[in-house]
């Protein structure tokens, strides 16, 4: 079945540092790929998505590129802020209905 | 506009009891999905409903059931509660039945604790 593997956290960075959170997936066919973010005390929010190979999703300075050859969708940001502290989930969706398969989440803590 | 709303916010139940969770989708959205998020894990898909019909079901026992009403709101029922059912239950809505890259909007969740 479909699965998503993402790097374990927590990840602690200083403000303005470069962020990479690795994500790889296993799926049949051509899934859509997502990054969701969960801020403390809030619900899940879609951060960015990519629906086909080589697409780059971007939002709020975050980027991720759909790499079919390496089955990866790594999340990057050039300069993190304290307000980026949250749990980040890599996810995929494919098939005949709207099931989203999530990774286990990576907690990011940004310190001033 | 109001986002996805869920009730109640928190719930404490005893093993063996039954529970009903409620979800109201964003206005105009006709699809509702339910997820279970155990502490420290990613959400796990339980059901998707569209136009009152079940469109998809995850790997959960028959103790879990759901339905969708004509106004597109939805209920998730869990019977014979087990300690392992303690989790955050998330509802997500989207406009149509579409697949793949359809954006789903998540509610804040209902925190269920089974003692």
Short mmCIF file of C-alpha atoms in Angstrom, two decimals:
data_model
loop_
_atom_site.label_atom_id
_atom_site.label_comp_id
_atom_site.label_asym_id
_atom_site.label_seq_id
_atom_site.Cartn_x
_atom_site.Cartn_y
_atom_site.Cartn_z
CA UNK A 1 0.00 0.00 0.00
CA UNK A 2 0.88 3.67 -0.08
CA UNK A 3 3.31 4.96 2.52
CA UNK A 4 5.27 8.10 3.39
CA UNK A 5 8.57 8.22 5.27
CA UNK A 6 9.89 11.49 6.64
CA UNK A 7 12.86 12.37 8.77
CA UNK A 8 12.32 12.11 12.47
CA UNK A 9 12.45 15.13 14.67
CA UNK A 10 12.59 17.19 16.55
CA UNK A 11 14.65 19.50 14.41
CA UNK A 12 16.04 22.54 16.20
CA UNK A 13 17.39 25.45 14.16
CA UNK A 14 18.47 28.97 14.84
CA UNK A 15 16.53 31.78 13.24
CA UNK A 16 17.59 32.45 9.61
CA UNK A 17 19.07 28.96 9.22
CA UNK A 18 18.36 26.81 6.15
CA UNK A 19 15.74 24.10 6.56
CA UNK A 20 15.46 20.74 4.86
CA UNK A 21 12.98 18.06 5.91
CA UNK A 22 13.38 14.86 3.91
CA UNK A 23 10.38 12.93 2.63
CA UNK A 24 10.18 9.80 0.47
CA UNK A 25 7.12 7.90 -0.61
CA UNK A 26 5.91 4.57 -1.94
CA UNK A 27 2.82 4.53 -4.11
CA UNK A 28 1.37 2.96 -7.21
CA UNK A 29 0.67 5.19 -10.15
CA UNK A 30 1.19 8.94 -9.97
CA UNK A 31 0.11 10.34 -6.62
CA UNK A 32 -0.24 13.99 -5.69
CA UNK A 33 2.15 15.10 -2.96
CA UNK A 34 1.56 17.54 -0.13
CA UNK A 35 3.15 19.21 2.85
CA UNK A 36 0.80 20.04 5.70
CA UNK A 37 1.68 22.10 8.78
CA UNK A 38 0.19 21.90 12.26
CA UNK A 39 0.90 24.91 14.45
CA UNK A 40 0.60 24.48 18.24
CA UNK A 41 -3.06 24.33 19.23
CA UNK A 42 -4.29 24.61 15.65
CA UNK A 43 -5.60 22.29 12.97
CA UNK A 44 -3.80 20.95 9.92
CA UNK A 45 -3.18 23.45 7.12
CA UNK A 46 -2.08 22.72 3.60
CA UNK A 47 1.32 24.35 3.07
CA UNK A 48 2.01 23.36 -0.54
CA UNK A 49 1.33 20.66 -3.09
CA UNK A 50 2.55 19.20 -6.38
CA UNK A 51 0.44 17.04 -8.64
CA UNK A 52 2.91 15.70 -11.21
CA UNK A 53 6.56 14.88 -11.64
CA UNK A 54 8.99 17.84 -11.64
CA UNK A 55 6.31 20.22 -10.32
CA UNK A 56 7.52 22.59 -7.62
CA UNK A 57 5.10 23.59 -4.90
CA UNK A 58 5.82 26.79 -3.00
CA UNK A 59 4.21 28.91 -0.30
CA UNK A 60 5.40 31.29 2.43
CA UNK A 61 9.03 30.79 1.39
CA UNK A 62 8.78 27.00 1.58
CA UNK A 63 9.44 24.89 -1.52
CA UNK A 64 9.31 21.22 -2.48
CA UNK A 65 9.88 19.51 -5.83
CA UNK A 66 8.15 16.29 -6.93
CA UNK A 67 11.00 13.92 -7.84
CA UNK A 68 9.59 10.77 -9.36
CA UNK A 69 12.97 9.20 -10.08
CA UNK A 70 13.91 9.32 -6.39
CA UNK A 71 10.30 9.14 -5.07
CA UNK A 72 11.02 12.20 -2.92
CA UNK A 73 9.39 15.49 -1.97
CA UNK A 74 11.81 17.24 0.36
CA UNK A 75 10.70 20.46 2.06
CA UNK A 76 13.11 23.43 2.04
CA UNK A 77 13.19 27.00 3.27
CA UNK A 78 16.11 29.34 2.92
CA UNK A 79 15.69 31.27 6.15
CA UNK A 80 13.43 30.03 8.94
CA UNK A 81 11.71 32.24 11.50
CA UNK A 82 10.54 31.56 15.03
CA UNK A 83 6.97 31.63 13.70
CA UNK A 84 7.76 28.56 11.53
CA UNK A 85 7.93 26.39 14.66
CA UNK A 86 5.34 23.67 14.08
CA UNK A 87 4.91 20.03 13.08
CA UNK A 88 5.28 19.36 9.37
CA UNK A 89 3.63 16.39 7.66
CA UNK A 90 4.50 15.01 4.25
CA UNK A 91 1.53 13.33 2.57
CA UNK A 92 0.29 11.79 -0.65
CA UNK A 93 -3.03 11.19 -2.31
CA UNK A 94 -3.94 8.95 -5.19
CA UNK A 95 -6.51 6.47 -6.32
CA UNK A 96 -10.23 6.78 -6.72
CA UNK A 97 -11.09 8.77 -3.63
CA UNK A 98 -9.69 11.44 -1.35
CA UNK A 99 -7.68 9.33 1.04
CA UNK A 100 -4.56 11.19 2.15
CA UNK A 101 -1.68 9.10 3.50
CA UNK A 102 0.46 11.02 5.99
CA UNK A 103 3.97 10.59 7.31
CA UNK A 104 4.58 10.60 11.04
CA UNK A 105 5.41 14.30 11.16
CA UNK A 106 8.57 16.28 11.90
CA UNK A 107 8.57 18.79 14.72
CA UNK A 108 10.52 21.95 13.95
CA UNK A 109 11.65 24.31 16.67
CA UNK A 110 13.25 27.59 15.68
CA UNK A 111 15.12 29.46 18.39
CA UNK A 112 15.94 33.19 18.29
CA UNK B 1 -16.45 32.52 6.20
CA UNK B 2 -16.51 29.79 8.81
CA UNK B 3 -14.08 26.96 8.38
CA UNK B 4 -14.72 23.32 9.17
CA UNK B 5 -16.27 23.02 12.61
CA UNK B 6 -16.26 19.99 14.89
CA UNK B 7 -17.99 19.19 18.13
CA UNK B 8 -17.37 18.53 20.86
CA UNK B 9 -13.83 19.84 21.38
CA UNK B 10 -12.97 17.32 24.05
CA UNK B 11 -14.64 14.14 25.22
CA UNK B 12 -13.92 11.57 27.91
CA UNK B 13 -15.53 8.14 27.67
CA UNK B 14 -15.18 4.79 29.42
CA UNK B 15 -14.19 1.55 27.72
CA UNK B 16 -17.15 -0.18 26.12
CA UNK B 17 -19.16 3.00 25.64
CA UNK B 18 -20.23 4.52 22.35
CA UNK B 19 -19.39 8.00 21.04
CA UNK B 20 -20.67 10.29 18.28
CA UNK B 21 -18.53 13.06 16.82
CA UNK B 22 -19.91 15.79 14.60
CA UNK B 23 -18.54 17.80 11.72
CA UNK B 24 -19.87 20.71 9.66
CA UNK B 25 -18.01 21.32 6.39
CA UNK B 26 -17.23 24.64 4.82
CA UNK B 27 -20.26 26.12 3.12
CA UNK B 28 -20.48 24.78 -0.43
CA UNK B 29 -18.32 21.74 0.28
CA UNK B 30 -20.02 18.43 -0.36
CA UNK B 31 -17.28 15.98 0.60
CA UNK B 32 -16.29 15.09 4.16
CA UNK B 33 -13.45 12.83 5.27
CA UNK B 34 -12.57 11.58 8.75
CA UNK B 35 -9.09 10.90 10.13
CA UNK B 36 -7.73 9.54 13.40
CA UNK B 37 -4.52 11.09 14.75
CA UNK B 38 -2.90 9.23 17.61
CA UNK B 39 -0.50 11.33 19.67
CA UNK B 40 2.87 11.60 17.97
CA UNK B 41 1.65 10.09 14.68
CA UNK B 42 0.29 11.35 11.40
CA UNK B 43 -3.47 11.24 10.72
CA UNK B 44 -4.91 7.92 9.49
CA UNK B 45 -7.77 7.93 6.99
CA UNK B 46 -11.05 6.46 8.25
CA UNK B 47 -13.82 7.42 5.77
CA UNK B 48 -14.75 9.72 2.92
CA UNK B 49 -18.37 10.66 2.19
CA UNK B 50 -19.71 12.55 -0.79
CA UNK B 51 -23.37 13.32 -1.41
CA UNK B 52 -24.31 11.05 1.51
CA UNK B 53 -22.55 8.06 0.03
CA UNK B 54 -19.42 6.37 1.33
CA UNK B 55 -16.64 6.84 -1.21
CA UNK B 56 -13.73 5.33 0.65
CA UNK B 57 -12.92 3.45 3.83
CA UNK B 58 -9.60 3.02 5.61
CA UNK B 59 -8.34 0.04 7.57
CA UNK B 60 -10.53 0.44 10.65
CA UNK B 61 -12.79 -2.13 12.32
CA UNK B 62 -16.56 -2.20 11.88
CA UNK B 63 -16.92 -0.49 15.26
CA UNK B 64 -16.31 2.70 13.29
CA UNK B 65 -19.17 4.01 11.18
CA UNK B 66 -20.19 7.34 9.71
CA UNK B 67 -22.92 9.05 7.81
CA UNK B 68 -23.51 12.27 5.95
CA UNK B 69 -26.69 14.31 6.08
CA UNK B 70 -28.52 16.25 3.33
CA UNK B 71 -26.88 19.48 4.55
CA UNK B 72 -23.47 17.73 4.07
CA UNK B 73 -22.65 17.65 7.77
CA UNK B 74 -21.37 14.34 9.05
CA UNK B 75 -21.21 12.16 12.13
CA UNK B 76 -18.59 9.60 13.08
CA UNK B 77 -19.71 6.86 15.47
CA UNK B 78 -17.44 4.55 17.39
CA UNK B 79 -18.93 1.63 19.33
CA UNK B 80 -17.43 -0.53 22.09
CA UNK B 81 -14.65 1.95 22.78
CA UNK B 82 -11.16 0.66 23.49
CA UNK B 83 -8.29 2.45 25.20
CA UNK B 84 -6.54 2.51 21.81
CA UNK B 85 -9.32 4.66 20.36
CA UNK B 86 -7.98 7.61 22.36
CA UNK B 87 -6.90 10.11 19.70
CA UNK B 88 -7.61 13.39 17.96
CA UNK B 89 -10.36 12.87 15.38
CA UNK B 90 -10.10 15.21 12.42
CA UNK B 91 -12.72 16.09 9.87
CA UNK B 92 -11.78 17.49 6.47
CA UNK B 93 -13.99 18.91 3.75
CA UNK B 94 -13.59 19.61 0.05
CA UNK B 95 -15.81 20.87 -2.71
CA UNK B 96 -16.31 17.79 -4.79
CA UNK B 97 -15.63 14.10 -5.08
CA UNK B 98 -12.42 14.67 -6.99
CA UNK B 99 -9.29 12.67 -6.51
CA UNK B 100 -5.60 13.24 -6.25
CA UNK B 101 -4.61 16.84 -5.75
CA UNK B 102 -7.92 18.06 -4.37
CA UNK B 103 -7.34 20.38 -1.42
CA UNK B 104 -8.94 19.30 1.81
CA UNK B 105 -9.60 21.74 4.64
CA UNK B 106 -9.23 20.36 8.15
CA UNK B 107 -11.17 21.20 11.27
CA UNK B 108 -9.59 21.65 14.71
CA UNK B 109 -10.48 18.13 15.76
CA UNK B 110 -12.20 16.39 18.66
CA UNK B 111 -9.91 15.05 21.36
CA UNK B 112 -11.31 11.70 22.59
CA UNK B 113 -9.94 10.14 25.73
CA UNK B 114 -11.02 6.61 26.65
CA UNK B 115 -10.43 5.55 30.26
#
